[in-house]
XYZ file of N, CA and C in Angstrom:
291
model
N 0.722 -1.126 -0.041
C -0.023 -0.123 -0.019
C 0.826 0.947 0.031
N 2.270 0.935 0.083
C 2.648 2.287 0.181
C 2.923 2.961 -1.531
N 2.899 2.603 -2.662
C 2.441 2.610 -3.994
C 1.582 4.388 -3.116
N 1.202 4.048 -3.251
C -1.068 4.899 -2.624
C -0.454 6.057 -2.172
N 0.270 5.908 -1.068
C 1.103 7.172 -0.559
C 2.345 7.543 -1.543
N 2.329 7.737 -2.401
C 3.591 8.582 -3.291
C 3.017 9.665 -4.136
N 4.370 10.503 -4.178
C 3.081 11.965 -4.254
C 2.887 11.949 -5.862
N 3.875 11.303 -6.692
C 3.796 11.191 -8.187
C 2.217 10.726 -8.891
N 1.663 9.363 -7.890
C 0.822 8.990 -8.251
C -0.496 9.547 -7.588
N -0.227 9.960 -6.529
C -1.713 10.820 -6.105
C -1.652 12.627 -7.406
N -0.475 13.044 -8.018
C -0.491 13.753 -8.591
C -1.076 13.627 -10.127
N -0.510 12.477 -10.364
C -1.464 11.881 -11.793
C -2.625 11.088 -11.735
N -2.885 10.860 -10.177
C -4.260 10.136 -10.238
C -5.743 11.402 -10.443
N -4.769 12.820 -9.671
C -5.334 14.243 -9.652
C -5.914 14.440 -11.001
N -4.329 14.760 -11.433
C -4.621 14.861 -13.057
C -5.623 14.243 -13.655
N -5.505 13.236 -13.697
C -6.652 12.475 -14.142
C -8.111 12.634 -14.173
N -8.287 12.653 -13.201
C -9.652 12.389 -12.603
C -9.777 14.249 -12.940
N -9.019 15.402 -12.714
C -9.665 16.421 -13.062
C -10.076 16.734 -14.617
N -9.093 16.295 -15.678
C -9.228 16.094 -16.967
C -10.479 15.320 -17.056
N -10.789 14.457 -16.427
C -12.393 13.676 -17.124
C -13.102 15.078 -16.534
N -12.899 15.549 -15.476
C -14.083 16.296 -15.259
C -14.313 17.334 -16.201
N -12.857 18.066 -16.570
C -13.261 18.876 -17.974
C -13.568 19.099 -18.864
N -13.436 17.420 -19.361
C -13.813 16.826 -20.712
C -15.115 16.612 -20.538
N -16.030 16.551 -19.072
C -17.384 15.897 -19.313
C -17.912 17.116 -19.268
N -17.541 18.077 -19.175
C -17.857 19.378 -19.121
C -18.188 19.992 -20.300
N -17.330 20.032 -20.953
C -17.533 20.240 -22.012
C -18.744 20.687 -23.369
N -18.998 19.569 -23.355
C -19.575 19.158 -24.574
C -21.405 19.562 -23.586
N -21.388 19.256 -22.317
C -22.859 20.022 -21.908
C -22.965 21.625 -21.760
N -21.623 22.150 -21.152
C -20.997 23.973 -21.771
C -21.765 24.151 -22.787
N -20.845 23.583 -24.041
C -21.484 23.741 -25.454
C -22.685 23.469 -25.488
N -23.796 22.891 -25.048
C -24.747 22.027 -25.334
C -26.100 22.213 -24.177
N -25.877 23.417 -23.900
C -27.325 23.256 -22.432
C -28.570 22.777 -22.981
N -29.343 23.217 -23.574
C -30.633 22.871 -23.988
C -30.491 21.096 -23.671
N -29.427 21.029 -24.755
C -29.106 19.382 -24.813
C -29.168 18.269 -23.929
N -28.175 18.677 -22.991
C -28.057 18.501 -21.429
C -29.214 18.754 -20.803
N -29.944 19.828 -20.478
C -31.103 20.017 -19.592
C -32.469 18.759 -20.991
N -32.474 18.471 -21.729
C -33.251 17.361 -22.403
C -33.134 16.224 -21.817
N -31.830 16.133 -21.916
C -31.651 14.455 -20.288
C -31.805 14.353 -19.351
N -31.357 15.749 -18.555
C -31.868 15.593 -17.013
C -33.554 15.594 -16.670
N -34.366 15.971 -18.132
C -35.473 16.571 -17.689
C -35.671 14.995 -18.161
N -35.436 14.230 -18.869
C -35.995 12.598 -18.970
C -35.748 11.707 -18.354
N -34.340 11.526 -17.175
C -34.159 10.981 -16.438
C -35.506 11.270 -15.317
N -36.254 12.064 -14.840
C -37.733 12.261 -14.867
C -37.043 12.235 -13.011
N -36.068 12.755 -12.841
C -35.508 12.841 -11.188
C -35.849 14.235 -10.986
N -35.994 15.158 -12.147
C -36.387 17.132 -11.508
C -38.014 17.374 -12.492
N -38.275 18.421 -12.239
C -38.847 19.192 -12.860
C -38.358 19.807 -14.436
N -39.136 20.815 -14.898
C -39.152 21.400 -15.894
C -37.756 22.565 -15.676
N -37.887 23.315 -14.749
C -37.396 24.591 -14.273
C -36.130 24.692 -13.516
N -36.448 22.831 -12.957
C -34.729 22.529 -11.918
C -33.900 22.492 -13.162
N -34.504 21.446 -14.076
C -32.905 20.253 -15.228
C -32.897 21.945 -15.570
N -33.342 22.490 -15.917
C -33.311 23.663 -16.550
C -31.604 23.913 -15.863
N -32.239 25.010 -14.481
C -31.439 25.461 -14.018
C -29.408 24.882 -13.496
N -30.429 23.306 -13.518
C -28.943 21.984 -12.682
C -28.101 22.311 -14.603
N -28.914 22.300 -15.266
C -28.419 22.279 -17.687
C -27.236 23.407 -17.124
N -27.866 24.383 -16.492
C -26.280 25.122 -17.431
C -25.612 25.520 -16.167
N -26.048 25.336 -14.830
C -25.148 25.550 -13.782
C -24.264 24.002 -13.619
N -24.365 23.351 -13.353
C -23.563 21.419 -13.002
C -22.450 21.492 -13.854
N -22.308 21.756 -15.299
C -21.088 21.695 -16.142
C -20.120 22.541 -15.942
N -20.474 23.313 -15.526
C -19.506 25.114 -15.072
C -19.110 24.783 -13.364
N -19.984 23.725 -12.538
C -19.138 23.163 -11.293
C -18.028 22.277 -11.606
N -18.612 21.341 -12.657
C -17.920 20.541 -13.650
C -16.770 20.548 -14.083
N -16.619 21.633 -14.380
C -15.270 22.653 -15.205
C -14.362 23.230 -14.094
N -15.013 23.768 -12.988
C -13.918 24.313 -12.422
C -13.564 23.028 -10.942
N -14.454 22.478 -10.573
C -13.942 21.365 -10.094
C -12.683 20.176 -10.898
N -13.217 20.369 -11.662
C -12.147 20.019 -13.132
C -10.723 20.304 -13.248
N -10.839 21.672 -13.402
C -9.776 22.641 -13.592
C -8.811 22.966 -12.122
N -9.713 23.062 -10.816
C -8.490 22.919 -9.116
C -7.894 21.782 -9.188
N -8.345 20.581 -9.815
C -7.919 19.181 -9.615
C -6.122 19.582 -10.114
N -7.116 20.129 -11.784
C -5.359 19.896 -12.774
C -4.457 20.479 -12.193
N -5.360 21.832 -11.743
C -4.004 22.721 -11.133
C -3.722 22.740 -10.214
N -3.814 21.883 -9.353
C -3.593 21.245 -7.637
C -4.194 22.606 -6.344
N -4.638 23.338 -6.930
C -5.318 24.118 -6.179
C -6.615 23.900 -4.921
N -7.032 24.502 -3.882
C -7.785 23.529 -2.717
C -7.885 22.670 -3.469
N -7.030 21.266 -3.222
C -7.307 19.737 -3.307
C -8.291 19.507 -2.495
N -8.810 19.513 -1.951
C -9.529 19.276 -0.949
C -10.897 19.419 -1.059
N -11.022 20.789 -0.966
C -12.497 21.046 -1.393
C -13.001 20.943 -2.835
N -11.712 20.451 -3.820
C -12.342 20.067 -4.990
C -12.501 19.022 -5.117
N -11.587 18.009 -4.403
C -12.064 16.174 -3.972
C -13.673 16.336 -3.731
N -13.523 17.100 -3.027
C -14.928 17.030 -2.017
C -16.348 17.158 -3.276
N -15.583 18.621 -3.995
C -16.820 18.517 -4.732
C -16.896 17.638 -5.633
N -15.995 16.882 -5.995
C -16.016 15.998 -7.119
C -16.652 14.939 -6.300
N -16.547 14.177 -5.203
C -17.146 13.817 -4.910
C -18.970 13.381 -4.525
N -18.864 14.888 -4.318
C -20.627 14.832 -3.913
C -21.382 15.102 -5.666
N -20.541 15.239 -6.157
C -20.667 15.158 -7.878
C -20.893 14.282 -7.885
N -20.121 13.133 -7.574
C -20.517 11.627 -7.736
C -21.411 10.911 -7.408
N -21.723 11.461 -6.194
C -22.902 10.814 -5.305
C -24.118 11.134 -5.464
N -23.997 12.502 -5.946
C -25.344 13.075 -6.308
C -26.097 12.558 -7.899
N -24.972 11.950 -8.732
C -24.887 11.300 -9.852
C -25.707 9.671 -9.741
N -24.908 9.217 -8.466
C -25.327 7.572 -8.545
C -26.829 7.838 -7.820
N -27.137 9.065 -6.735
C -28.207 8.566 -6.134
C -29.191 8.900 -7.089
N -29.151 9.624 -8.540
C -30.470 9.723 -9.414
C -29.928 8.287 -10.368
N -28.798 8.054 -10.474
C -28.623 6.576 -11.151
C -29.333 5.619 -11.006
N -29.573 5.429 -9.305
C -30.187 4.463 -8.323
C -31.613 5.070 -8.824
N -32.130 6.764 -8.105
C -33.280 6.261 -8.901
C -34.026 6.564 -9.705
N -33.973 6.381 -10.912
C -33.802 5.865 -12.471
C -34.043 4.751 -12.663
N -33.065 3.894 -12.010
C -33.213 2.319 -12.291
C -34.015 1.848 -11.306
N -34.680 2.566 -10.129
C -35.464 1.907 -9.366
C -36.960 1.845 -9.781
């Protein structure tokens, strides 16, 4: 388990996770209407909250990913990414149920 404490490994994983979130946000930022339609089709939120989420969530993902890549506010950015993943898992679970 010593390799998990490696500073190099932590940097690589932090940058990869950040890059993933930045990449995932770009398409949603470019076409918020399509993302809003997808969110609404999940039937977890009504039309107004779905639109609000479609406009704000990609920017939150971009911010969190950028902070991870840059190594700024690492703990806060990691917490934000963890919260985003939990929210996604809960939403996906409710859709499947």
